[in-house]
PDB file of C-alpha atoms in Angstrom:
ATOM      1  CA  MET U 158      10.047   2.650  16.714  1.00 44.00           C
ATOM      2  CA  ILE U 159       7.552   4.375  14.424  1.00 46.00           C
ATOM      3  CA  ILE U 160       8.675   6.833  11.795  1.00 49.00           C
ATOM      4  CA  THR U 161       6.046   8.876  10.018  1.00 47.00           C
ATOM      5  CA  ALA U 162       6.173  11.733   7.543  1.00 49.00           C
ATOM      6  CA  ASP U 163       3.510  13.591   5.590  1.00 46.00           C
ATOM      7  CA  VAL U 164       4.654  15.718   2.702  1.00 42.00           C
ATOM      8  CA  HIS U 165       2.710  17.944   0.327  1.00 39.00           C
ATOM      9  CA  HIS U 166       4.642  18.823  -2.780  1.00 37.00           C
ATOM     10  CA  GLY U 167       4.663  19.084  -6.514  1.00 35.00           C
ATOM     11  CA  ILE U 168       7.559  17.070  -7.890  1.00 34.00           C
ATOM     12  CA  PRO U 169       8.102  17.634 -11.607  1.00 32.00           C
ATOM     13  CA  ALA U 170       7.176  14.622 -13.718  1.00 33.00           C
ATOM     14  CA  THR U 171      10.724  14.572 -15.081  1.00 32.00           C
ATOM     15  CA  THR U 172      11.997  13.254 -11.757  1.00 31.00           C
ATOM     16  CA  PRO U 173      13.333   9.746 -12.565  1.00 35.00           C
ATOM     17  CA  ALA U 174      11.474   8.091  -9.676  1.00 41.00           C
ATOM     18  CA  LEU U 175       8.113   9.079 -11.132  1.00 38.00           C
ATOM     19  CA  THR U 176       6.322   8.140 -14.287  1.00 41.00           C
ATOM     20  CA  GLU U 177       5.819  10.783 -16.912  1.00 43.00           C
ATOM     21  CA  ARG U 178       2.037  10.898 -16.441  1.00 46.00           C
ATOM     22  CA  ASP U 179       1.723  13.539 -13.743  1.00 52.00           C
ATOM     23  CA  GLU U 180       3.144  15.061 -10.600  1.00 67.00           C
ATOM     24  CA  THR U 181       3.036  13.741  -7.068  1.00 72.00           C
ATOM     25  CA  GLU U 182       0.595  15.911  -5.156  1.00 86.00           C
ATOM     26  CA  SER U 183       1.110  14.522  -1.642  1.00 90.00           C
ATOM     27  CA  SER U 184       2.848  11.613   0.008  1.00 92.00           C
ATOM     28  CA  ALA U 185       3.122   9.950   3.382  1.00 93.00           C
ATOM     29  CA  LEU U 186       5.710   7.515   4.707  1.00 94.00           C
ATOM     30  CA  TRP U 187       5.427   5.197   7.683  1.00 94.00           C
ATOM     31  CA  VAL U 188       8.107   2.822   8.981  1.00 94.00           C
ATOM     32  CA  MET U 189       6.851   0.559  11.734  1.00 94.00           C
ATOM     33  CA  PRO U 190       7.737  -2.685  13.488  1.00 94.00           C
ATOM     34  CA  ALA U 191       6.678  -5.831  11.631  1.00 94.00           C
ATOM     35  CA  ALA U 192       4.267  -6.849  14.381  1.00 93.00           C
ATOM     36  CA  PRO U 193       0.593  -7.921  14.280  1.00 90.00           C
ATOM     37  CA  GLN U 194      -0.605  -4.657  15.880  1.00 91.00           C
ATOM     38  CA  THR U 195       1.003  -2.624  13.070  1.00 92.00           C
ATOM     39  CA  ALA U 196      -1.572  -3.414  10.347  1.00 88.00           C
ATOM     40  CA  PRO U 197      -4.542  -1.751  12.108  1.00 89.00           C
ATOM     41  CA  VAL U 198      -2.384   1.259  13.052  1.00 92.00           C
ATOM     42  CA  LEU U 199      -1.285   1.643   9.427  1.00 92.00           C
ATOM     43  CA  ARG U 200      -4.903   1.404   8.324  1.00 89.00           C
ATOM     44  CA  ARG U 201      -5.872   4.287  10.646  1.00 92.00           C
ATOM     45  CA  LEU U 202      -2.912   6.406   9.521  1.00 94.00           C
ATOM     46  CA  LEU U 203      -3.617   5.947   5.840  1.00 90.00           C
ATOM     47  CA  ARG U 204      -7.328   6.673   6.345  1.00 92.00           C
ATOM     48  CA  ARG U 205      -6.318  10.003   7.889  1.00 93.00           C
ATOM     49  CA  ALA U 206      -3.983  10.726   4.965  1.00 94.00           C
ATOM     50  CA  THR U 207      -6.552   9.870   2.290  1.00 93.00           C
ATOM     51  CA  SER U 208      -9.170  11.943   4.123  1.00 93.00           C
ATOM     52  CA  ARG U 209      -6.806  14.922   4.328  1.00 93.00           C
ATOM     53  CA  TRP U 210      -6.062  14.546   0.626  1.00 91.00           C
ATOM     54  CA  GLU U 211      -9.807  14.385  -0.108  1.00 91.00           C
ATOM     55  CA  VAL U 212      -9.555  10.993  -1.801  1.00 92.00           C
ATOM     56  CA  ALA U 213     -12.982   9.605  -2.776  1.00 91.00           C
ATOM     57  CA  GLY U 214     -14.449   7.087  -0.339  1.00 91.00           C
ATOM     58  CA  GLU U 215     -14.368   4.234  -2.854  1.00 91.00           C
ATOM     59  CA  THR U 216     -10.705   4.837  -3.635  1.00 93.00           C
ATOM     60  CA  ALA U 217      -9.824   5.322   0.043  1.00 94.00           C
ATOM     61  CA  GLU U 218     -11.396   1.942   0.875  1.00 93.00           C
ATOM     62  CA  ALA U 219      -9.417   0.263  -1.918  1.00 93.00           C
ATOM     63  CA  VAL U 220      -6.207   1.881  -0.642  1.00 94.00           C
ATOM     64  CA  ALA U 221      -6.956   0.704   2.911  1.00 93.00           C
ATOM     65  CA  LEU U 222      -7.554  -2.844   1.747  1.00 92.00           C
ATOM     66  CA  VAL U 223      -4.426  -2.945  -0.431  1.00 94.00           C
ATOM     67  CA  VAL U 224      -2.137  -1.483   2.247  1.00 93.00           C
ATOM     68  CA  THR U 225      -3.560  -3.737   4.954  1.00 91.00           C
ATOM     69  CA  GLU U 226      -3.081  -6.826   2.798  1.00 92.00           C
ATOM     70  CA  LEU U 227       0.444  -5.958   1.653  1.00 92.00           C
ATOM     71  CA  ALA U 228       1.635  -4.888   5.106  1.00 92.00           C
ATOM     72  CA  GLY U 229      -0.017  -7.957   6.624  1.00 91.00           C
ATOM     73  CA  ASN U 230       1.848 -10.187   4.170  1.00 89.00           C
ATOM     74  CA  ALA U 231       5.167  -8.552   5.065  1.00 91.00           C
ATOM     75  CA  ILE U 232       4.419  -8.850   8.792  1.00 91.00           C
ATOM     76  CA  ARG U 233       3.339 -12.509   8.623  1.00 88.00           C
ATOM     77  CA  HIS U 234       5.650 -13.928   5.993  1.00 87.00           C
ATOM     78  CA  SER U 235       8.869 -11.936   5.600  1.00 90.00           C
ATOM     79  CA  GLY U 236      10.633 -12.317   8.920  1.00 87.00           C
ATOM     80  CA  SER U 237      11.504  -8.612   8.629  1.00 92.00           C
ATOM     81  CA  THR U 238      11.922  -6.500  11.748  1.00 92.00           C
ATOM     82  CA  ASP U 239      10.070  -3.582  10.181  1.00 94.00           C
ATOM     83  CA  VAL U 240       7.784  -2.628   7.324  1.00 94.00           C
ATOM     84  CA  ALA U 241       7.804   0.639   5.375  1.00 95.00           C
ATOM     85  CA  VAL U 242       4.752   2.020   3.581  1.00 95.00           C
ATOM     86  CA  LEU U 243       4.942   4.925   1.155  1.00 95.00           C
ATOM     87  CA  LEU U 244       1.633   6.315  -0.042  1.00 95.00           C
ATOM     88  CA  ALA U 245       1.705   8.846  -2.882  1.00 94.00           C
ATOM     89  CA  ARG U 246      -1.265  10.811  -4.213  1.00 93.00           C
ATOM     90  CA  HIS U 247      -1.070  11.584  -7.906  1.00 91.00           C
ATOM     91  CA  GLN U 248      -3.646  13.365 -10.025  1.00 86.00           C
ATOM     92  CA  ASP U 249      -5.244  10.171 -11.356  1.00 90.00           C
ATOM     93  CA  ARG U 250      -4.035   7.437  -8.976  1.00 93.00           C
ATOM     94  CA  ILE U 251      -2.682   6.467  -5.583  1.00 94.00           C
ATOM     95  CA  VAL U 252       0.633   4.611  -5.564  1.00 95.00           C
ATOM     96  CA  VAL U 253       1.360   2.310  -2.637  1.00 94.00           C
ATOM     97  CA  GLN U 254       4.833   0.945  -1.932  1.00 96.00           C
ATOM     98  CA  VAL U 255       5.367  -1.613   0.825  1.00 95.00           C
ATOM     99  CA  LYS U 256       8.931  -2.641   1.652  1.00 95.00           C
ATOM    100  CA  ASP U 257      10.288  -5.211   4.065  1.00 94.00           C
ATOM    101  CA  THR U 258      13.869  -6.226   4.788  1.00 93.00           C
ATOM    102  CA  GLY U 259      13.297  -9.905   5.421  1.00 90.00           C
ATOM    103  CA  ARG U 260      13.503 -13.185   3.604  1.00 84.00           C
ATOM    104  CA  TRP U 261      10.095 -14.682   2.945  1.00 74.00           C
ATOM    105  CA  LEU U 262       9.349 -17.631   5.187  1.00 66.00           C
ATOM    106  CA  PRO U 263       7.958 -20.905   3.818  1.00 62.00           C
ATOM    107  CA  ARG U 264       4.187 -20.965   3.863  1.00 61.00           C
ATOM    108  CA  PRO U 265       2.718 -23.397   6.395  1.00 61.00           C
ATOM    109  CA  PRO U 266       0.847 -26.309   4.816  1.00 62.00           C
ATOM    110  CA  CYS U 267      -2.915 -26.007   4.614  1.00 60.00           C
ATOM    111  CA  ALA U 268      -5.156 -29.062   4.775  1.00 50.00           C
ATOM    112  CA  GLU U 269      -7.382 -27.890   1.928  1.00 53.00           C
ATOM    113  CA  ALA U 270      -5.026 -25.788  -0.199  1.00 50.00           C
ATOM    114  CA  ASP U 271      -7.054 -26.265  -3.401  1.00 52.00           C
ATOM    115  CA  SER U 272     -10.520 -25.770  -1.953  1.00 51.00           C
ATOM    116  CA  GLN U 273     -12.656 -22.635  -1.717  1.00 50.00           C
ATOM    117  CA  GLU U 274     -12.085 -22.716   2.055  1.00 48.00           C
ATOM    118  CA  ALA U 275      -8.275 -22.654   1.779  1.00 48.00           C
ATOM    119  CA  CYS U 276      -6.580 -20.874   4.672  1.00 48.00           C
ATOM    120  CA  GLY U 277      -4.828 -18.141   2.702  1.00 51.00           C
ATOM    121  CA  GLY U 278      -2.843 -17.406  -0.387  1.00 56.00           C
ATOM    122  CA  ARG U 279      -5.334 -15.067  -2.038  1.00 66.00           C
ATOM    123  CA  GLY U 280      -3.853 -11.779  -0.823  1.00 71.00           C
ATOM    124  CA  LEU U 281      -2.095 -10.736  -4.018  1.00 74.00           C
ATOM    125  CA  GLN U 282      -5.126 -11.814  -6.075  1.00 79.00           C
ATOM    126  CA  LEU U 283      -7.235  -9.473  -3.968  1.00 80.00           C
ATOM    127  CA  VAL U 284      -4.669  -6.677  -4.344  1.00 88.00           C
ATOM    128  CA  ARG U 285      -4.578  -7.156  -8.113  1.00 85.00           C
ATOM    129  CA  ALA U 286      -8.391  -6.943  -8.270  1.00 87.00           C
ATOM    130  CA  TYR U 287      -8.215  -3.368  -6.895  1.00 89.00           C
ATOM    131  CA  THR U 288      -5.130  -2.168  -8.751  1.00 92.00           C
ATOM    132  CA  THR U 289      -4.187  -1.292 -12.306  1.00 93.00           C
ATOM    133  CA  ARG U 290      -0.586  -2.328 -11.699  1.00 92.00           C
ATOM    134  CA  CYS U 291       1.089  -4.459  -9.052  1.00 93.00           C
ATOM    135  CA  THR U 292       4.735  -5.492  -9.088  1.00 92.00           C
ATOM    136  CA  VAL U 293       6.659  -7.578  -6.586  1.00 90.00           C
ATOM    137  CA  THR U 294      10.449  -7.327  -6.513  1.00 91.00           C
ATOM    138  CA  SER U 295      12.395  -9.562  -4.134  1.00 88.00           C
ATOM    139  CA  GLY U 296      16.106  -9.618  -3.471  1.00 88.00           C
ATOM    140  CA  PRO U 297      18.703 -10.018  -0.740  1.00 88.00           C
ATOM    141  CA  SER U 298      17.663  -6.735   0.888  1.00 90.00           C
ATOM    142  CA  GLY U 299      13.967  -7.648   1.110  1.00 92.00           C
ATOM    143  CA  THR U 300      10.807  -7.302  -0.941  1.00 92.00           C
ATOM    144  CA  LEU U 301       9.190  -4.248  -2.473  1.00 94.00           C
ATOM    145  CA  VAL U 302       5.604  -4.299  -3.685  1.00 93.00           C
ATOM    146  CA  VAL U 303       4.350  -1.371  -5.756  1.00 95.00           C
ATOM    147  CA  ALA U 304       0.633  -1.077  -6.479  1.00 95.00           C
ATOM    148  CA  GLU U 305      -1.353   1.599  -8.310  1.00 95.00           C
ATOM    149  CA  ILE U 306      -5.002   2.274  -7.511  1.00 95.00           C
ATOM    150  CA  PRO U 307      -7.010   4.482  -9.859  1.00 93.00           C
ATOM    151  CA  ALA U 308      -8.364   7.591  -8.143  1.00 87.00           C
ATOM    152  CA  THR U 309     -12.067   7.987  -8.746  1.00 75.00           C
ATOM    153  CA  PRO U 310     -13.587  11.439  -8.499  1.00 59.00           C
ATOM    154  CA  ASP U 311     -15.247  12.233  -5.197  1.00 51.00           C
ATOM    155  CA  THR U 312     -18.707  13.279  -6.309  1.00 48.00           C
ATOM    156  CA  GLY U 313     -19.892  13.661  -2.725  1.00 49.00           C
ATOM    157  CA  ARG U 314     -17.707  16.691  -1.970  1.00 43.00           C
ATOM    158  CA  THR U 315     -18.736  20.266  -2.626  1.00 42.00           C
ATOM    159  CA  ALA U 316     -16.457  23.148  -3.425  1.00 38.00           C
TER     160      ALA U 316
END
């Protein structure tokens, strides 16, 4: 089952779910099976959304990388049956929320865990390199990761 929604709105900044900095301009929500083929599908969907929202190429690439990494982590490590991605376009940033309903599985041992060639474990470091804020909240109902990516102006577009 795939659920998708694309909403264009202006929610007042006083709405409790939002910070006081600005209004949400647009948002998109996808709920998909936690399966290996989901990550590339999500990447295509979010590229369409960021293109429609006229997000600068540099920011759109950062969003694609962050969503792919976070969704991939949920798919590989949570044991969840599905993964939900909420993408929200604000005036000065893109907010990504990735939610799973699983319990994180133990990480398989890696022969060279401390070496430069280690077989994983750098995903959140990569996400944090592209974001101004990244929080991970885990509980009995799953894990929610919220990441904010600064929106750079798209100087290549003309009015």
